[in-house]
Amino acid sequence: GDGSIRFGLSAVRNVGEGVVGKIIEARDEGGPFTDFYDFCERVETTALNKRTIESLVKAGGFDSLGHPRQGLALVSELIIEEVLRRRGKEAEGQFDLFSTSITVAESERDHNRTPIPEQEFGKTQRLAFEKEMLGLYVSDHPLMGAERALRRHTDATLSELKEIREGELRTVGGVVTALAKKYTKRGDLMATFVLEDLGAAVEVMVFPKTMAAYGEMLGEDAIVCIKGRLDMRDDAPKIIAMEISQPELILDGAPPVRIKVRPGALTDSKTTRLKEILAEHPGESQVFVHLESYEKTTVLRLGDEFCVSDRAGLFGELRVLLGPDCLL
């Protein structure tokens, strides 16, 4: 009912049903875990396996506890070692000198906690770990937010291939998945993989000549553009790759550029020069023009052909054209 998607813990790589049972048992007994420290204190020690916890961190299993994945990955092993060492001593009745009561022991425990850094993986690394641990992307997609930028490097989406005739050349882009490299009978290396974008997927075949020239660009989860010929001889269409390139995309999001100007100040000559300046700095940042009058402000989002980069040089030219306070 809340729009969320459930993903079973036992489906996470290196996490078995036995460990999941221990986690559920601790949660049922003491209620929801409040943070990673609380988790380590309450679950049975056999569940605090290094590989298991590392996999859960990378898969996002502790996201609801408020810890960034990278920060937790950096210190989770140290925290587990500290907890296991202390729990072992407590089991033997060897409390610290100053921990003469449960209250004091808990106070000391909280005071000596290893802090969890506020660091997070970049989008590419985070999703690569999700794919490794879960077999699919869950929290996001490598192309989400970059689809407009990718479109400028292609002349068709994968969905549009169904409208194209056998043998036609097209340049398409997406994420490499299910990559398989193999040798021909003559000992030449070739590859097949599935290219995915946000709307469809298609199989790509890379024969030895193309593989020798562009094979180093191919890797699982790599974002590539493929110029190739459409092969419709089988039931499912394929692309026979002829050229492969790696477009430069900003995957973690590029902040928009917002330009403030009064409608009367934007003359025809300044409008023409503004378009020229934007075209000279192509990139991934969307451009918004705020037309300010005394009564209201009208915000115009410029088309994808005006997305920009090189912000330092761009901003300087915009200030010369429209004034020192033209940027929001």
Short mmCIF file of C-alpha atoms in Angstrom, two decimals:
data_model
loop_
_atom_site.label_atom_id
_atom_site.label_comp_id
_atom_site.label_asym_id
_atom_site.label_seq_id
_atom_site.Cartn_x
_atom_site.Cartn_y
_atom_site.Cartn_z
CA GLY A 1 0.00 0.00 0.00
CA ASP A 2 2.95 2.38 0.47
CA GLY A 3 4.32 1.85 -3.03
CA SER A 4 7.46 0.07 -1.85
CA ILE A 5 8.89 -3.13 -3.30
CA ARG A 6 9.82 -5.98 -0.98
CA PHE A 7 13.02 -7.88 -1.70
CA GLY A 8 13.70 -10.97 0.41
CA LEU A 9 16.91 -10.89 2.47
CA SER A 10 17.72 -14.50 1.66
CA ALA A 11 17.95 -13.53 -2.02
CA VAL A 12 20.92 -11.28 -1.26
CA ARG A 13 24.25 -12.82 -2.25
CA ASN A 14 26.08 -14.48 0.68
CA VAL A 15 22.98 -14.23 2.92
CA GLY A 16 21.33 -17.54 3.69
CA GLU A 17 18.01 -18.40 5.27
CA GLY A 18 19.71 -19.33 8.54
CA VAL A 19 21.08 -15.80 8.97
CA VAL A 20 17.75 -14.27 7.99
CA GLY A 21 16.06 -16.41 10.64
CA LYS A 22 18.41 -15.06 13.32
CA ILE A 23 17.75 -11.47 12.24
CA ILE A 24 13.98 -11.95 12.29
CA GLU A 25 14.19 -13.66 15.67
CA ALA A 26 16.04 -10.70 17.20
CA ARG A 27 13.66 -8.20 15.63
CA ASP A 28 10.57 -10.08 16.82
CA GLU A 29 11.98 -10.26 20.34
CA GLY A 30 13.12 -6.65 20.75
CA GLY A 31 11.30 -4.69 18.08
CA PRO A 32 12.73 -2.86 15.04
CA PHE A 33 16.46 -2.15 15.07
CA THR A 34 17.28 1.49 15.78
CA ASP A 35 20.73 1.59 14.16
CA PHE A 36 23.63 -0.65 13.13
CA TYR A 37 25.03 -0.75 16.67
CA ASP A 38 21.67 -1.95 17.99
CA PHE A 39 21.60 -4.60 15.26
CA CYS A 40 25.06 -5.91 16.26
CA GLU A 41 24.13 -5.95 19.94
CA ARG A 42 20.94 -7.95 19.49
CA VAL A 43 21.39 -10.51 16.72
CA GLU A 44 23.03 -13.82 17.45
CA THR A 45 26.77 -13.62 16.90
CA THR A 46 26.66 -16.27 14.15
CA ALA A 47 24.77 -13.74 12.01
CA LEU A 48 27.61 -11.20 12.29
CA ASN A 49 29.62 -12.83 9.54
CA LYS A 50 31.92 -10.43 7.67
CA ARG A 51 30.87 -11.48 4.15
CA THR A 52 27.18 -11.53 5.09
CA ILE A 53 27.20 -8.06 6.64
CA GLU A 54 29.27 -6.64 3.76
CA SER A 55 26.74 -8.00 1.27
CA LEU A 56 23.81 -6.56 3.22
CA VAL A 57 25.50 -3.16 3.36
CA LYS A 58 26.19 -3.12 -0.38
CA ALA A 59 22.66 -4.27 -1.15
CA GLY A 60 21.14 -1.49 0.96
CA GLY A 61 19.90 -3.73 3.74
CA PHE A 62 20.71 -1.13 6.41
CA ASP A 63 19.45 1.94 4.55
CA SER A 64 16.37 2.21 6.75
CA LEU A 65 18.62 2.63 9.81
CA GLY A 66 19.92 5.92 8.44
CA HIS A 67 23.51 4.95 7.65
CA PRO A 68 25.17 5.78 4.30
CA ARG A 69 26.33 2.62 2.54
CA GLN A 70 29.92 3.67 1.98
CA GLY A 71 30.37 4.96 5.52
CA LEU A 72 29.00 1.73 6.97
CA ALA A 73 31.12 -0.38 4.62
CA LEU A 74 34.25 1.39 5.88
CA VAL A 75 33.69 0.65 9.58
CA SER A 76 31.23 -2.26 9.82
CA GLU A 77 33.99 -4.85 10.29
CA LEU A 78 35.59 -2.78 13.08
CA ILE A 79 32.25 -2.29 14.84
CA ILE A 80 31.47 -6.01 14.63
CA GLU A 81 34.90 -6.92 16.06
CA GLU A 82 34.38 -4.52 18.97
CA VAL A 83 30.90 -5.85 19.70
CA LEU A 84 31.95 -9.50 19.48
CA ARG A 85 34.94 -8.89 21.75
CA ARG A 86 32.85 -7.13 24.38
CA ARG A 87 29.97 -9.62 24.17
CA GLY A 88 32.48 -12.42 24.63
CA LYS A 89 33.84 -10.81 27.78
CA GLU A 90 30.37 -10.19 29.14
CA ALA A 91 29.46 -13.81 28.54
CA GLU A 92 32.44 -14.77 30.69
CA GLY A 93 31.47 -12.25 33.37
CA GLN A 94 34.51 -10.04 32.65
CA PHE A 95 32.95 -6.58 32.68
CA ASP A 96 35.10 -3.49 32.37
CA LEU A 97 36.34 -2.01 35.63
CA PHE A 98 33.92 0.90 35.46
CA SER A 99 30.97 -1.11 34.15
CA THR A 100 29.71 -2.26 37.52
CA SER A 101 26.11 -2.18 36.44
CA ILE A 102 24.13 -2.70 33.26
CA THR A 103 23.44 1.07 33.12
CA VAL A 104 27.13 1.95 33.36
CA ALA A 105 28.04 -0.77 30.85
CA GLU A 106 25.56 0.63 28.35
CA SER A 107 26.86 4.17 28.94
CA GLU A 108 30.44 3.08 28.30
CA ARG A 109 29.31 1.14 25.24
CA ASP A 110 27.64 4.21 23.73
CA HIS A 111 30.59 6.46 24.54
CA ASN A 112 33.12 4.15 22.87
CA ARG A 113 31.19 3.60 19.67
CA THR A 114 33.11 3.83 16.42
CA PRO A 115 31.52 6.66 14.43
CA ILE A 116 30.06 5.83 11.03
CA PRO A 117 31.35 8.31 8.41
CA GLU A 118 28.81 10.35 6.46
CA GLN A 119 30.14 9.12 3.12
CA GLU A 120 28.12 7.63 0.31
CA PHE A 121 29.06 5.73 -2.84
CA GLY A 122 28.63 7.54 -6.12
CA LYS A 123 25.67 6.43 -8.19
CA THR A 124 27.72 4.22 -10.50
CA GLN A 125 29.46 2.35 -7.68
CA ARG A 126 26.28 2.05 -5.60
CA LEU A 127 24.33 0.52 -8.45
CA ALA A 128 27.21 -1.78 -9.40
CA PHE A 129 27.16 -3.20 -5.86
CA GLU A 130 23.37 -3.58 -6.00
CA LYS A 131 23.65 -5.49 -9.26
CA GLU A 132 26.39 -7.68 -7.77
CA MET A 133 24.46 -8.49 -4.60
CA LEU A 134 20.89 -8.60 -5.91
CA GLY A 135 21.27 -9.45 -9.57
CA LEU A 136 19.40 -6.29 -10.61
CA TYR A 137 19.17 -2.56 -9.95
CA VAL A 138 16.68 -1.63 -7.24
CA SER A 139 17.16 1.92 -5.97
CA ASP A 140 17.87 3.51 -9.35
CA HIS A 141 19.08 2.79 -12.88
CA PRO A 142 22.47 3.81 -14.36
CA LEU A 143 20.73 5.79 -17.09
CA MET A 144 18.11 7.50 -14.92
CA GLY A 145 18.66 11.24 -15.20
CA ALA A 146 21.17 10.80 -18.04
CA GLU A 147 18.77 9.66 -20.74
CA ARG A 148 18.58 13.10 -22.37
CA ALA A 149 22.35 13.36 -22.51
CA LEU A 150 22.63 9.86 -23.98
CA ARG A 151 20.02 10.73 -26.60
CA ARG A 152 22.35 13.39 -28.01
CA HIS A 153 24.88 10.66 -28.81
CA THR A 154 22.38 8.39 -30.62
CA ASP A 155 19.90 8.55 -33.48
CA ALA A 156 17.39 6.01 -32.12
CA THR A 157 16.23 4.48 -28.86
CA LEU A 158 16.06 0.72 -28.52
CA SER A 159 12.26 0.90 -28.62
CA GLU A 160 12.43 2.64 -31.98
CA LEU A 161 14.36 -0.24 -33.56
CA LYS A 162 11.10 -2.09 -34.22
CA GLU A 163 10.28 0.58 -36.81
CA ILE A 164 13.60 0.10 -38.63
CA ARG A 165 14.13 -2.20 -41.59
CA GLU A 166 16.58 -5.08 -41.85
CA GLY A 167 20.14 -4.00 -42.53
CA GLU A 168 19.72 -0.32 -41.68
CA LEU A 169 22.48 1.40 -39.71
CA ARG A 170 21.63 3.06 -36.42
CA THR A 171 23.50 4.38 -33.38
CA VAL A 172 21.90 3.36 -30.09
CA GLY A 173 23.01 3.59 -26.48
CA GLY A 174 22.50 1.85 -23.16
CA VAL A 175 23.98 -0.28 -20.43
CA VAL A 176 25.94 -3.46 -21.14
CA THR A 177 24.48 -6.52 -19.39
CA ALA A 178 24.91 -10.30 -19.74
CA LEU A 179 28.31 -9.81 -21.39
CA ALA A 180 29.80 -13.06 -22.73
CA LYS A 181 33.19 -13.22 -24.45
CA LYS A 182 34.21 -16.27 -26.45
CA TYR A 183 36.69 -17.44 -29.07
CA THR A 184 35.88 -18.47 -32.61
CA LYS A 185 37.24 -21.68 -34.15
CA ARG A 186 40.10 -19.62 -35.54
CA GLY A 187 40.97 -18.39 -32.06
CA ASP A 188 39.65 -14.83 -32.50
CA LEU A 189 37.87 -13.14 -29.61
CA MET A 190 34.24 -12.01 -30.07
CA ALA A 191 31.44 -11.07 -27.70
CA THR A 192 27.70 -10.96 -27.25
CA PHE A 193 25.76 -8.89 -24.72
CA VAL A 194 22.40 -7.35 -24.04
CA LEU A 195 22.15 -3.57 -24.39
CA GLU A 196 19.51 -2.00 -22.13
CA ASP A 197 18.07 1.48 -21.99
CA LEU A 198 15.11 2.68 -19.90
CA GLY A 199 12.57 1.37 -22.41
CA ALA A 200 13.84 -1.81 -24.03
CA ALA A 201 16.72 -4.24 -24.52
CA VAL A 202 18.38 -5.80 -27.55
CA GLU A 203 21.09 -8.40 -28.13
CA VAL A 204 24.34 -7.12 -29.63
CA MET A 205 26.91 -9.22 -31.46
CA VAL A 206 30.52 -8.03 -31.69
CA PHE A 207 32.54 -9.97 -34.26
CA PRO A 208 36.35 -10.31 -34.06
CA LYS A 209 37.30 -7.29 -36.20
CA THR A 210 35.12 -4.92 -34.18
CA MET A 211 36.13 -6.64 -30.95
CA ALA A 212 39.82 -6.06 -31.68
CA ALA A 213 39.21 -2.35 -32.22
CA TYR A 214 36.70 -1.61 -29.45
CA GLY A 215 36.63 -4.59 -27.09
CA GLU A 216 38.37 -2.78 -24.24
CA MET A 217 35.30 -0.54 -23.84
CA LEU A 218 33.06 -3.49 -23.03
CA GLY A 219 32.43 -4.39 -19.42
CA GLU A 220 29.44 -5.34 -17.31
CA ASP A 221 27.34 -2.24 -16.51
CA ALA A 222 29.36 -0.04 -18.89
CA ILE A 223 27.38 2.67 -20.69
CA VAL A 224 28.18 2.57 -24.39
CA CYS A 225 26.92 3.72 -27.77
CA ILE A 226 26.77 1.16 -30.55
CA LYS A 227 26.75 1.98 -34.25
CA GLY A 228 25.55 -1.13 -35.98
CA ARG A 229 23.38 -2.90 -38.50
CA LEU A 230 19.98 -4.31 -37.56
CA ASP A 231 19.72 -8.08 -38.11
CA MET A 232 16.13 -9.37 -38.31
CA ARG A 233 16.80 -12.91 -39.50
CA ASP A 234 15.87 -14.48 -36.16
CA ASP A 235 12.69 -13.97 -34.16
CA ALA A 236 14.39 -11.44 -31.87
CA PRO A 237 16.19 -8.58 -33.63
CA LYS A 238 19.93 -8.20 -33.06
CA ILE A 239 22.45 -5.46 -33.67
CA ILE A 240 25.69 -6.33 -35.42
CA ALA A 241 28.14 -3.84 -33.90
CA MET A 242 30.45 -1.91 -36.22
CA GLU A 243 31.66 0.86 -33.88
CA ILE A 244 31.56 1.23 -30.08
CA SER A 245 32.08 4.42 -28.08
CA GLN A 246 31.76 5.52 -24.46
CA PRO A 247 29.91 8.85 -24.14
CA GLU A 248 30.85 11.19 -21.32
CA LEU A 249 27.74 11.43 -19.17
CA ILE A 250 27.23 12.95 -15.73
CA LEU A 251 25.48 10.09 -13.96
CA ASP A 252 25.18 11.57 -10.48
CA GLY A 253 23.16 14.48 -11.77
CA ALA A 254 24.22 17.91 -13.00
CA PRO A 255 22.74 20.93 -11.21
CA PRO A 256 20.63 23.19 -13.43
CA VAL A 257 21.73 26.64 -14.56
CA ARG A 258 19.22 29.38 -13.76
CA ILE A 259 19.42 32.71 -15.58
CA LYS A 260 17.54 35.75 -14.25
CA VAL A 261 16.58 38.51 -16.67
CA ARG A 262 13.89 41.16 -17.11
CA PRO A 263 11.79 40.58 -20.26
CA GLY A 264 12.56 44.04 -21.68
CA ALA A 265 16.29 43.54 -21.26
CA LEU A 266 16.33 40.44 -23.47
CA THR A 267 16.58 42.10 -26.88
CA ASP A 268 16.74 40.16 -30.13
CA SER A 269 20.49 40.59 -30.35
CA LYS A 270 21.00 39.47 -26.76
CA THR A 271 18.69 36.48 -27.31
CA THR A 272 20.74 35.46 -30.33
CA ARG A 273 24.00 35.86 -28.42
CA LEU A 274 22.57 33.91 -25.45
CA LYS A 275 21.77 30.97 -27.73
CA GLU A 276 25.31 31.12 -29.15
CA ILE A 277 26.88 31.11 -25.69
CA LEU A 278 24.82 28.13 -24.56
CA ALA A 279 25.63 26.22 -27.76
CA GLU A 280 29.35 26.85 -27.19
CA HIS A 281 29.23 25.08 -23.80
CA PRO A 282 27.31 21.81 -24.39
CA GLY A 283 26.86 19.51 -21.41
CA GLU A 284 24.36 17.91 -19.03
CA SER A 285 22.96 20.85 -17.03
CA GLN A 286 19.43 21.92 -17.88
CA VAL A 287 19.00 25.68 -18.40
CA PHE A 288 16.09 27.66 -16.92
CA VAL A 289 15.41 31.31 -17.77
CA HIS A 290 13.58 33.32 -15.08
CA LEU A 291 11.76 36.25 -16.70
CA GLU A 292 11.19 38.65 -13.82
CA SER A 293 8.62 41.44 -13.87
CA TYR A 294 7.11 43.51 -11.08
CA GLU A 295 4.02 41.34 -10.91
CA LYS A 296 5.34 37.80 -11.38
CA THR A 297 8.22 35.60 -12.50
CA THR A 298 7.84 33.31 -15.49
CA VAL A 299 10.25 30.34 -15.64
CA LEU A 300 11.14 28.90 -19.05
CA ARG A 301 12.91 25.55 -19.38
CA LEU A 302 15.07 25.54 -22.46
CA GLY A 303 15.22 22.49 -24.72
CA ASP A 304 17.76 19.70 -24.33
CA GLU A 305 19.81 21.17 -27.18
CA PHE A 306 20.74 24.01 -24.81
CA CYS A 307 22.02 21.84 -21.91
CA VAL A 308 25.42 23.19 -20.80
CA SER A 309 28.69 22.48 -18.97
CA ASP A 310 32.03 24.29 -18.40
CA ARG A 311 30.30 26.38 -15.77
CA ALA A 312 33.17 28.76 -14.95
CA GLY A 313 33.66 29.93 -18.52
CA LEU A 314 29.94 29.88 -19.22
CA PHE A 315 29.06 31.96 -16.16
CA GLY A 316 31.63 34.60 -17.06
CA GLU A 317 30.18 35.05 -20.55
CA LEU A 318 26.62 35.16 -19.23
CA ARG A 319 27.51 37.91 -16.73
CA VAL A 320 29.14 39.97 -19.47
CA LEU A 321 26.03 39.63 -21.64
CA LEU A 322 23.25 39.97 -19.04
CA GLY A 323 24.84 41.63 -16.03
CA PRO A 324 26.72 40.53 -12.88
CA ASP A 325 23.57 39.43 -11.02
CA CYS A 326 21.98 37.39 -13.84
CA LEU A 327 22.57 34.00 -12.20
CA LEU A 328 20.43 32.49 -9.44
#
